[in-house]
mmCIF file of C-alpha atoms in Angstrom:
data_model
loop_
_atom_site.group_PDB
_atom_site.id
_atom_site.type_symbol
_atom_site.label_atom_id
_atom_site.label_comp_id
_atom_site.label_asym_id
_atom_site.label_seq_id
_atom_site.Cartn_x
_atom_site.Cartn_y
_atom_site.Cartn_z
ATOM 1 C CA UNK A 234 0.000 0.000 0.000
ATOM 2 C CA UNK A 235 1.008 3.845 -0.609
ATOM 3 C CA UNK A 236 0.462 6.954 1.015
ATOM 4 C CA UNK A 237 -1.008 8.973 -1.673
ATOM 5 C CA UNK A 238 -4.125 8.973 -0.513
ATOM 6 C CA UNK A 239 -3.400 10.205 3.007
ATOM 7 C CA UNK A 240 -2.128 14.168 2.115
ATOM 8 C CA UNK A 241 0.824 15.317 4.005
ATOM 9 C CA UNK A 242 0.331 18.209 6.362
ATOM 10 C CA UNK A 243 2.764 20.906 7.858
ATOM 11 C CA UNK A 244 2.177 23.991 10.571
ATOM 12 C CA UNK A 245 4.621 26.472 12.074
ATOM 13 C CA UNK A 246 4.222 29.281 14.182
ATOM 14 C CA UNK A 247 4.046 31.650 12.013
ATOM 15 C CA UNK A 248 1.374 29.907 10.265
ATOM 16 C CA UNK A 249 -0.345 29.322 13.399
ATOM 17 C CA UNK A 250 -2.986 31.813 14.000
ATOM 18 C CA UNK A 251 -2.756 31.091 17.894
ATOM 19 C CA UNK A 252 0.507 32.728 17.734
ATOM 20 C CA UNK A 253 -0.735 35.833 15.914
ATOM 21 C CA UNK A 254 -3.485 35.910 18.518
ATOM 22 C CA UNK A 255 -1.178 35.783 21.330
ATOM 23 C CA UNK A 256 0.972 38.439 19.461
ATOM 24 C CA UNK A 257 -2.004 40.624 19.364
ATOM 25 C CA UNK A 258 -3.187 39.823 22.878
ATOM 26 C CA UNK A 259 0.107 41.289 24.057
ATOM 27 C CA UNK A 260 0.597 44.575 22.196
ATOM 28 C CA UNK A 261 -3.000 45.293 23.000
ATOM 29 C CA UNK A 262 -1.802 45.231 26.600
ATOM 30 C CA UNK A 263 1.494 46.617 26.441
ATOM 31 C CA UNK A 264 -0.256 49.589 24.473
ATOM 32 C CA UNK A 265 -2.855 50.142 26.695
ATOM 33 C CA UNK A 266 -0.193 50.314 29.559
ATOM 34 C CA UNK A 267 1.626 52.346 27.725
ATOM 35 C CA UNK A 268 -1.489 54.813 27.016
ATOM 36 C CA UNK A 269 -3.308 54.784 30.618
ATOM 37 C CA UNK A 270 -1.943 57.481 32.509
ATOM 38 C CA UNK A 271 -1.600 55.969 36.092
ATOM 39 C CA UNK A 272 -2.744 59.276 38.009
ATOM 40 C CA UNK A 273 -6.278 59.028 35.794
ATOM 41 C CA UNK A 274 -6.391 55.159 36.437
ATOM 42 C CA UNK A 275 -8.943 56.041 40.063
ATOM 43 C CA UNK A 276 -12.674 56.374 39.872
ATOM 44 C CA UNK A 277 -14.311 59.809 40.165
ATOM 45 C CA UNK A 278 -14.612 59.719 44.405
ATOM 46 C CA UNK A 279 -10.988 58.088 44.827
ATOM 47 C CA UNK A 280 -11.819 54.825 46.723
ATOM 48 C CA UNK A 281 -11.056 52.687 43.335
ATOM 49 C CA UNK A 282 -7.266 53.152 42.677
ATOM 50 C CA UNK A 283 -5.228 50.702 41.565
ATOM 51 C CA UNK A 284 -2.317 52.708 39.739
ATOM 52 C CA UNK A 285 0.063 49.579 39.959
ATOM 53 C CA UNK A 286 -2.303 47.904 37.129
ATOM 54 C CA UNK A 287 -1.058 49.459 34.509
ATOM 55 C CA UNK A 288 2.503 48.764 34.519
ATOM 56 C CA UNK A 289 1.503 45.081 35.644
ATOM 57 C CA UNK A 290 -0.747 45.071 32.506
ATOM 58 C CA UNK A 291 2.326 46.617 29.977
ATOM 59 C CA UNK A 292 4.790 43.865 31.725
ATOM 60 C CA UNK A 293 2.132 41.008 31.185
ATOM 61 C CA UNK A 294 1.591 42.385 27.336
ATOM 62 C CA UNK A 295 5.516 42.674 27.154
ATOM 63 C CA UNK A 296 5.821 39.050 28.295
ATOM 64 C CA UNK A 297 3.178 37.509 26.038
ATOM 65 C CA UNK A 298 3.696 39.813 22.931
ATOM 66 C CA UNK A 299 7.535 38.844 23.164
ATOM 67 C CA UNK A 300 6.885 35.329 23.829
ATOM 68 C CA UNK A 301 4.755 34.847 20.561
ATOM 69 C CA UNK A 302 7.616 37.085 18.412
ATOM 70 C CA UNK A 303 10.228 35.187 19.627
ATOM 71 C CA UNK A 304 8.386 31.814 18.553
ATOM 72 C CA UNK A 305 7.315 33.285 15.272
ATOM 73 C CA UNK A 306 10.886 33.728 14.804
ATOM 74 C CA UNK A 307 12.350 30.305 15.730
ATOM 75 C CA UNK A 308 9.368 29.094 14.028
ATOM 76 C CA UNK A 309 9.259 25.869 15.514
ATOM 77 C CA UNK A 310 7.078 23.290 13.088
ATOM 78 C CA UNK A 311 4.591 20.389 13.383
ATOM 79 C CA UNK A 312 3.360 18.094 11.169
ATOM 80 C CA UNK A 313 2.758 14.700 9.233
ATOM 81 C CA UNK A 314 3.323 12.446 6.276
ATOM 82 C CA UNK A 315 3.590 9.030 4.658
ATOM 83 C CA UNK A 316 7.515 8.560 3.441
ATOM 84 C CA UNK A 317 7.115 7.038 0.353
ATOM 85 C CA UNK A 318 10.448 5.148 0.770
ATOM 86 C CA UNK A 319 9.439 3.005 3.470
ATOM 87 C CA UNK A 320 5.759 4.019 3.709
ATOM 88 C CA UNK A 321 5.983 4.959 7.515
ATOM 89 C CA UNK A 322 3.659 7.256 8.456
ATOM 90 C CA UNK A 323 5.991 10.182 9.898
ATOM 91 C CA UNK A 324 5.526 12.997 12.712
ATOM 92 C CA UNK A 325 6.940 15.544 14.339
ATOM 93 C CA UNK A 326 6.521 18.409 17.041
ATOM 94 C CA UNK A 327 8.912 21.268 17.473
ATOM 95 C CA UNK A 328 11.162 21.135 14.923
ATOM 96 C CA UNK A 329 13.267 24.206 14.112
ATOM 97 C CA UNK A 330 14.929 24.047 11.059
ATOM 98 C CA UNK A 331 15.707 20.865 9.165
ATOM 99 C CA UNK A 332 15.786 18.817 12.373
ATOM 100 C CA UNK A 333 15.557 18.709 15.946
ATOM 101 C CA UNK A 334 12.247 18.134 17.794
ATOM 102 C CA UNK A 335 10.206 15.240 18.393
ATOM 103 C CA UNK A 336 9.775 12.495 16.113
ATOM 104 C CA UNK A 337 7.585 9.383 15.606
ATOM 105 C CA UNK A 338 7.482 6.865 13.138
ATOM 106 C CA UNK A 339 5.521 3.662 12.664
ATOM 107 C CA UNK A 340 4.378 1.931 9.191
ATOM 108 C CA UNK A 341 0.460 1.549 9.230
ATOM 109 C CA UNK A 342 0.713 -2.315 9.242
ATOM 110 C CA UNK A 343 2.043 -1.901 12.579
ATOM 111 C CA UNK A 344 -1.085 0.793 13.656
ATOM 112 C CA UNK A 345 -3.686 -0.549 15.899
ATOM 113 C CA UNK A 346 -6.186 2.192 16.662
ATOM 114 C CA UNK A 347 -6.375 5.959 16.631
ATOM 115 C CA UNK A 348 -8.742 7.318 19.368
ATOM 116 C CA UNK A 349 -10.348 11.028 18.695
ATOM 117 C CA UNK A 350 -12.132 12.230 22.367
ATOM 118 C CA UNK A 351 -14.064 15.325 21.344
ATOM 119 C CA UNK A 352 -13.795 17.513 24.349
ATOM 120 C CA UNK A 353 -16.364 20.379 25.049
ATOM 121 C CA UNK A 354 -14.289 23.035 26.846
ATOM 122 C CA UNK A 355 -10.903 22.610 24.859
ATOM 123 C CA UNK A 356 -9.372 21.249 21.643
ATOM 124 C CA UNK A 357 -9.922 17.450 20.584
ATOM 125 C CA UNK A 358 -7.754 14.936 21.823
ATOM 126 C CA UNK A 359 -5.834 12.390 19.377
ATOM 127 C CA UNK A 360 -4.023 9.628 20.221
ATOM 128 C CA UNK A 361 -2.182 6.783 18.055
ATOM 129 C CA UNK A 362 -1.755 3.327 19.684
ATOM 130 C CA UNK A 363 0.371 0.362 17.844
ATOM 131 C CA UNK A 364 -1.116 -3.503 17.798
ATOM 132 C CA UNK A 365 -0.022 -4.135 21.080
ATOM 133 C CA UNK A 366 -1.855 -1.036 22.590
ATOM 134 C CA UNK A 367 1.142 1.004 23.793
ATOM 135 C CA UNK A 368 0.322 4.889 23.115
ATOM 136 C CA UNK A 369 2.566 6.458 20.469
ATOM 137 C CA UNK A 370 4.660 9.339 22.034
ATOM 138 C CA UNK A 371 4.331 12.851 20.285
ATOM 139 C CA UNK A 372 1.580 12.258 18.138
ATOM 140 C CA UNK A 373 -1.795 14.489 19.067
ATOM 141 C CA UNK A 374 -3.793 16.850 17.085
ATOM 142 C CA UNK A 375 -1.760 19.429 16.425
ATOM 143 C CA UNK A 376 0.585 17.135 13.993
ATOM 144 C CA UNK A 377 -2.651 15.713 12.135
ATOM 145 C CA UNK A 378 -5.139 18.242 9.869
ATOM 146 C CA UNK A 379 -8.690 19.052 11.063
ATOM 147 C CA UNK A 380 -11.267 17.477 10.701
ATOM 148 C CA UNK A 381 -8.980 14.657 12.818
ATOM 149 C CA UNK A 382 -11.906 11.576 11.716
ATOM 150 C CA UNK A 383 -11.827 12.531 7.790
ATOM 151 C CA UNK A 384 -8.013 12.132 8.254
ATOM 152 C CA UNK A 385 -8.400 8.946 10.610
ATOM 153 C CA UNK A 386 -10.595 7.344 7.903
ATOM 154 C CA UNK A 387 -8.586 7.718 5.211
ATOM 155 C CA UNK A 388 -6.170 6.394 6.957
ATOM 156 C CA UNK A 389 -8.191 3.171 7.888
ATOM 157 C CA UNK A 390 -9.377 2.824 4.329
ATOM 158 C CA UNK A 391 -5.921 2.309 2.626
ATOM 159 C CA UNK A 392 -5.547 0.320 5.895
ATOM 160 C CA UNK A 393 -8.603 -1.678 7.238
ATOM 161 C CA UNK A 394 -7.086 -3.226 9.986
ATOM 162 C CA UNK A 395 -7.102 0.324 11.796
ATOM 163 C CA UNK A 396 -9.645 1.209 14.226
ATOM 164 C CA UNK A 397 -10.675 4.448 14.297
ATOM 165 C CA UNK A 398 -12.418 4.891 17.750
ATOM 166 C CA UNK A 399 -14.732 8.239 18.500
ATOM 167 C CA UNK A 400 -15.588 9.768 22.195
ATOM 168 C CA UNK A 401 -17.558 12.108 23.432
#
């Protein structure tokens, strides 16, 4: 069997619009901290006052602006594929450059079941598990394309022995 079917998929931080969020998130903050006079930062009758706020706010939207720019910058990727020299199926988590980061590797023959928990309050959870059950480090959602079961399936149709189990 070959991969073609299953498309490969790459995402780095500067593609990731989390990161341009955060990036956002921050200047908003240091901005505003930079704007809000600290005198002017009481209500009208003076019991409200909180003037150390604001530069707590500008530090905070230093800290998390910077954080995203400096990620954007080492651009750290994540992402998946079928080799076509071996037919493994191939992943990876922050990897900077041409290598580095976390790999996995496994050819499908050797896949037992790959178990999507749909989760209300935050992001899906994917895991891959081999025939004998063991969970296959560094491999989640983030290094597979959404929808996760349209990618699952056509996974288990070039390979039928693969379960594709669904929670929640």
């Amino acid at each position: 069997m070959t991969g073609t079917a299953i498309p490969s998929y790459r995402r780095s931080a500067r593609t990731d619009y989390r990161m341009w969020l955060l990036l956002a998130f921050g200047l908003a903050f240091f901005w505003a901290g930079s704007a809000i006079d600290q005198a002017d930062n009481c209500s009208a009758d003076g019991r409200e006052c909180a003037p150390w706020l604001v530069p707590l706010a500008q530090g905070f939207g230093a800290l998390v602006g910077l954080g995203a720019a400096l990620n954007m910058l080492a651009n750290p990727s994540r992402g998946s594929f079928v080799d076509p020299a071996t037919g493994d199926l191939v992943w990876w988590q922050g990897r900077v450059g041409a290598s580095g980061g976390d790999e996995g590797r496994i050819h499908p023959s050797r896949i037992g079941k790959i178990r999507i928990v749909r989760q209300d309050e935050s992001d899906d959870a994917v895991s891959l598990y081999d025939l004998e059950g063991e969970r296959l480090f560094w491999f989640d959602a983030e290094v597979i394309p959404w929808p996760y079961e349209r990618w699952a399936e056509r996974l288990a149709g070039q390979w039928p022995h693969i379960v594709v189990e669904t929670e929640g």
